[in-house]
PDB file of C-alpha atoms in Angstrom:
ATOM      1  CA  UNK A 437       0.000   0.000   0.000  1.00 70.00           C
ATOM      2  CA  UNK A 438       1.638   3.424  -0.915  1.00 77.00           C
ATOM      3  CA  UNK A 439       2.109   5.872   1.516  1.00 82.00           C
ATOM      4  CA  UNK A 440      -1.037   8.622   2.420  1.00 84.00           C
ATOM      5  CA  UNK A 441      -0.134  12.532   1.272  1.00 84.00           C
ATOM      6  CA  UNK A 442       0.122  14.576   3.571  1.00 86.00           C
ATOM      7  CA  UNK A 443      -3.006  16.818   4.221  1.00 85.00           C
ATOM      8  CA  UNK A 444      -2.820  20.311   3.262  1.00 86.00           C
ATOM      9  CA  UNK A 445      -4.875  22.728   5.215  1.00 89.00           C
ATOM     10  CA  UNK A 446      -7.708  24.366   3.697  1.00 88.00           C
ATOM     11  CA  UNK A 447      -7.255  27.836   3.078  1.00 88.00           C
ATOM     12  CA  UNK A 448      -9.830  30.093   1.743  1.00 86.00           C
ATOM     13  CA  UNK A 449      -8.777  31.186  -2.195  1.00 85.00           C
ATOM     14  CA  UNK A 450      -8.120  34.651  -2.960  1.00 83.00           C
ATOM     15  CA  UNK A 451     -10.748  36.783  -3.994  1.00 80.00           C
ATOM     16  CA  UNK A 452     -11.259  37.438  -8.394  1.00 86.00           C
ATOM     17  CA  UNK A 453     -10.836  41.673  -7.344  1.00 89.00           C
ATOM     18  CA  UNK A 454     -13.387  43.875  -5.673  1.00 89.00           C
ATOM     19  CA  UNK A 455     -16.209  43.642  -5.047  1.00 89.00           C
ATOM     20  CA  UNK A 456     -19.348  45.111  -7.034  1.00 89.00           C
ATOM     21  CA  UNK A 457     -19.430  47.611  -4.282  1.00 86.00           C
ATOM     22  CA  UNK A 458     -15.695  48.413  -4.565  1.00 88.00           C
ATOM     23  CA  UNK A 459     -16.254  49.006  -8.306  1.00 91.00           C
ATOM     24  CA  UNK A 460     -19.462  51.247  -7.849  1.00 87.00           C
ATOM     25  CA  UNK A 461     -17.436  53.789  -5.360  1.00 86.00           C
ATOM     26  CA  UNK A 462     -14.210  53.641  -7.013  1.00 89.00           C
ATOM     27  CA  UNK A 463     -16.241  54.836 -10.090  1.00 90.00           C
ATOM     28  CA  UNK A 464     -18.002  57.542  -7.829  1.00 86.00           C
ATOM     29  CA  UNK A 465     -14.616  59.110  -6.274  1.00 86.00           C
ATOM     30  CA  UNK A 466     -13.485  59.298 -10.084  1.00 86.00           C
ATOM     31  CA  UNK A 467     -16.493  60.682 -11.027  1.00 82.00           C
ATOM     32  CA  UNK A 468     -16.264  63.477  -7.910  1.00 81.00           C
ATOM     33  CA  UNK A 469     -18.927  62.070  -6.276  1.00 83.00           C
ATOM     34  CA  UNK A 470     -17.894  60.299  -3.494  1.00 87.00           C
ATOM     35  CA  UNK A 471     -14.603  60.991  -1.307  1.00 89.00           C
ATOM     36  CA  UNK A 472     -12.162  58.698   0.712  1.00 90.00           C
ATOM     37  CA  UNK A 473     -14.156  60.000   4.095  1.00 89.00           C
ATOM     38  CA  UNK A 474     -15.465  56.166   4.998  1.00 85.00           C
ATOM     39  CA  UNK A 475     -18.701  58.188   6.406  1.00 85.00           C
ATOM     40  CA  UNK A 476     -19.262  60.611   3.147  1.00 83.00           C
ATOM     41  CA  UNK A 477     -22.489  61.712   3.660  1.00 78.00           C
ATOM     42  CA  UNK A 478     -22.506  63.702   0.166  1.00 80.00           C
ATOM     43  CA  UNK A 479     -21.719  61.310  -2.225  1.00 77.00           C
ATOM     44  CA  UNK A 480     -25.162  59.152  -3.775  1.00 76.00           C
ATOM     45  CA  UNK A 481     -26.990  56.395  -1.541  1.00 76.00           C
ATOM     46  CA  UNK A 482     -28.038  53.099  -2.632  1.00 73.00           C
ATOM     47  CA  UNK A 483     -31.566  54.872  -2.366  1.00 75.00           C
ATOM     48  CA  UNK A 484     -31.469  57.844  -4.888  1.00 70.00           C
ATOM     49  CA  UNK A 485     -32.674  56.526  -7.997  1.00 72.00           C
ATOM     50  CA  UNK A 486     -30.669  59.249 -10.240  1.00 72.00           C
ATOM     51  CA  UNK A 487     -28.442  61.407  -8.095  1.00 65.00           C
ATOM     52  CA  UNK A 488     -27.940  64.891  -8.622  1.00 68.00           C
ATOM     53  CA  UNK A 489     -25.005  66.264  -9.189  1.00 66.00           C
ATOM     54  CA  UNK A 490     -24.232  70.207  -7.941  1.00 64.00           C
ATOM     55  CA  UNK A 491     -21.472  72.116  -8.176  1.00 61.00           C
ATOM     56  CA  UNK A 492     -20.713  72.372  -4.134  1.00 59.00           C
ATOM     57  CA  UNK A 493     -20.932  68.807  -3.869  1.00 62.00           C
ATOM     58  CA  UNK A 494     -18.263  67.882  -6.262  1.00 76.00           C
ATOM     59  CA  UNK A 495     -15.329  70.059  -5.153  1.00 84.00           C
ATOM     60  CA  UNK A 496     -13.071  68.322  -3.324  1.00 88.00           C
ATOM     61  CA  UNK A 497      -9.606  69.138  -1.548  1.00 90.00           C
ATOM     62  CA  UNK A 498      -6.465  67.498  -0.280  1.00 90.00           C
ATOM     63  CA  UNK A 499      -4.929  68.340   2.929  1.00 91.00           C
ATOM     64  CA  UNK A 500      -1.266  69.828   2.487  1.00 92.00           C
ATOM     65  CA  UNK A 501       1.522  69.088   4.253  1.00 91.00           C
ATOM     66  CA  UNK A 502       2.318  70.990   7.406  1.00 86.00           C
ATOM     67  CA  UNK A 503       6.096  72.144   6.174  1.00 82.00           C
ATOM     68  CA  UNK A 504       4.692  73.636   3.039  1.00 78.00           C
ATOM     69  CA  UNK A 505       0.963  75.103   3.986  1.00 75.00           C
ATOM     70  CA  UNK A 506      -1.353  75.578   0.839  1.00 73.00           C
ATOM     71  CA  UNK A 507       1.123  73.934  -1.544  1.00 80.00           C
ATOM     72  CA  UNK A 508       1.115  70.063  -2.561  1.00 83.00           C
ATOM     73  CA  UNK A 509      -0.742  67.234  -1.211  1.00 86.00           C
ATOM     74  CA  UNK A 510       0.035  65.562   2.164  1.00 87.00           C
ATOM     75  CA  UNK A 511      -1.419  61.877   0.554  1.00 90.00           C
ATOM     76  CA  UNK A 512      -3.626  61.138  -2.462  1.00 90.00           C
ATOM     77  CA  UNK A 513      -6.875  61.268  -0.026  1.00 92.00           C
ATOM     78  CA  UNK A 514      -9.434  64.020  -0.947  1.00 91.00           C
ATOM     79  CA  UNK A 515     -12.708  65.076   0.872  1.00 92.00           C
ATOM     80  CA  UNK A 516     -15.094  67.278   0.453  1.00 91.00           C
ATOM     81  CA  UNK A 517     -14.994  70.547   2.715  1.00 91.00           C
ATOM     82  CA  UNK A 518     -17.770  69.376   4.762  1.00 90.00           C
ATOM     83  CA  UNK A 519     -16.637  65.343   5.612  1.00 91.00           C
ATOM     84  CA  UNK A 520     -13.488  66.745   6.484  1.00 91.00           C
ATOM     85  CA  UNK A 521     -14.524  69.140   9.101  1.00 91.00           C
ATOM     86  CA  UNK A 522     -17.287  66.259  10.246  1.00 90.00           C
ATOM     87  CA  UNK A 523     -14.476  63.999  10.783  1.00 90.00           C
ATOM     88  CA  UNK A 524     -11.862  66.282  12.362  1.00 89.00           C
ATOM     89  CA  UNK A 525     -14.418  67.115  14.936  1.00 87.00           C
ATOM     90  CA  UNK A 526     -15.046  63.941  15.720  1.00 86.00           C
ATOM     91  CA  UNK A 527     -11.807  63.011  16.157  1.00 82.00           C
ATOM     92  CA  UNK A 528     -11.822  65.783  18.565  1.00 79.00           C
ATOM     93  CA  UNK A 529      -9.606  68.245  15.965  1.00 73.00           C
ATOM     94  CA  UNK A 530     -11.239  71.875  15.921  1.00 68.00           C
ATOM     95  CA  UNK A 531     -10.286  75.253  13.918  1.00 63.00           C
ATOM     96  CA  UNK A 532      -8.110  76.216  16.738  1.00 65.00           C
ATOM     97  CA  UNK A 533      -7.456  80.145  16.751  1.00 65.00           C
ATOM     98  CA  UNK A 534      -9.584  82.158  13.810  1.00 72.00           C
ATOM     99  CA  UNK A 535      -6.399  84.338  13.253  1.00 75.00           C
ATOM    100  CA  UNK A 536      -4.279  81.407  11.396  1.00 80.00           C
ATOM    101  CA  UNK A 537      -4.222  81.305   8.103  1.00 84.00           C
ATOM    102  CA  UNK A 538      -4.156  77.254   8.081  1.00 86.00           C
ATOM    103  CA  UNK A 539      -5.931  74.799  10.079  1.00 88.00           C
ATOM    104  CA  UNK A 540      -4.234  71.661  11.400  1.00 90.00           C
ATOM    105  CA  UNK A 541      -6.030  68.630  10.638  1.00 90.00           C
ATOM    106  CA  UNK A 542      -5.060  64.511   9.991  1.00 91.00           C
ATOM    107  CA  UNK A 543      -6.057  62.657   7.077  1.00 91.00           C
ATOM    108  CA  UNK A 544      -9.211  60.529   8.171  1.00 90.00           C
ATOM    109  CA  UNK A 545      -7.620  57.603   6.011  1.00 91.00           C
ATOM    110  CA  UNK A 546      -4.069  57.445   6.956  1.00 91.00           C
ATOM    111  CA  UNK A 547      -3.792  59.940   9.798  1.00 89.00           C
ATOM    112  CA  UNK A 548      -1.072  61.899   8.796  1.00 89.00           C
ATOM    113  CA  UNK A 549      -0.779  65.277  10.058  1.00 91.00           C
ATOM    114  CA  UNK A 550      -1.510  68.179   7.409  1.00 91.00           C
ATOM    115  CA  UNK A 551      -3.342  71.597   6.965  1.00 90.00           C
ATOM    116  CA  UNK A 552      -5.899  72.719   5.345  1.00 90.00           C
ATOM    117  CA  UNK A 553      -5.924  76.626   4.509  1.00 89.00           C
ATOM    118  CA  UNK A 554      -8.648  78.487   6.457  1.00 89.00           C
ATOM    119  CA  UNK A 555     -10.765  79.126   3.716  1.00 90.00           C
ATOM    120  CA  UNK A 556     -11.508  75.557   2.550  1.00 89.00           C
ATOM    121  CA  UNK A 557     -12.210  74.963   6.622  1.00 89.00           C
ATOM    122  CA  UNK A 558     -14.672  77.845   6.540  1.00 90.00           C
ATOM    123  CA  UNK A 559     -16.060  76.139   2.987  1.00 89.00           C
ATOM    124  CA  UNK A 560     -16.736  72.949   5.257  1.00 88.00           C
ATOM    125  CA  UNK A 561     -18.213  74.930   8.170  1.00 88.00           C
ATOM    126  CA  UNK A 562     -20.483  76.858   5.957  1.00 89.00           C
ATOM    127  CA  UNK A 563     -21.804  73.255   4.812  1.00 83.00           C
ATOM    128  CA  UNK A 564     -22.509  71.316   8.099  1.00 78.00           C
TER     129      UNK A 564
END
């Protein structure tokens, strides 16, 4: 009788690529829809038959880094005004003093520390 094989353990096989939903908001943050905030609240629902599409609600900005203010990007993460003054504040970040001309924030996504000038803040204020 010839010797058994050796078992190998089962693993799980790796997946084909994203998934359908992967696909649908990778198209949206192309698009300017969605952003990288995991809680957008802008970008379309699974509910809206045909979303609509304004002006405000397609700008997005990226956070610069903190040794060159307004200039460059601190990481290839953009949100729009308003997710990224939701999130800072609920990490606990806030506008600090009103007389700087930037406004320290982290990425949501990767936390690294960046600014964001004072009048994109404002821009997020403005749409809470």
């Amino acid at each position: 009788m010839p010797p058994r094989r050796e078992r190998k353990t089962w693993m799980l096989p790796a997946a084909p690529g994203p998934s359908l939903r992967q696909r649908v908001e990778q198209k949206e943050r192309e698009a300017g829809l969605r952003c990288y905030d995991p809680s957008c609240g802008i970008g379309p629902s699974d509910d809206d038959p045909i979303p609509e599409i304004l002006a405000e609600s397609v700008k997005q900005l990226s956070i610069h880094p903190l040794s060159h203010p307004g200039e460059g990007s601190l990481c290839a993460h953009t949100f729009h005004p308003a997710c990224l003054v939701s999130a800072e504040r609920v990490a606990g970040w806030g506008a600090g003093g009103k007389s700087e001309p930037h406004v320290e924030v982290s990425c949501p996504v990767c936390r690294d520390l960046g600014s964001v000038t004072r009048e994109e803040w404002e821009e997020g204020v403005m749409a809470l």
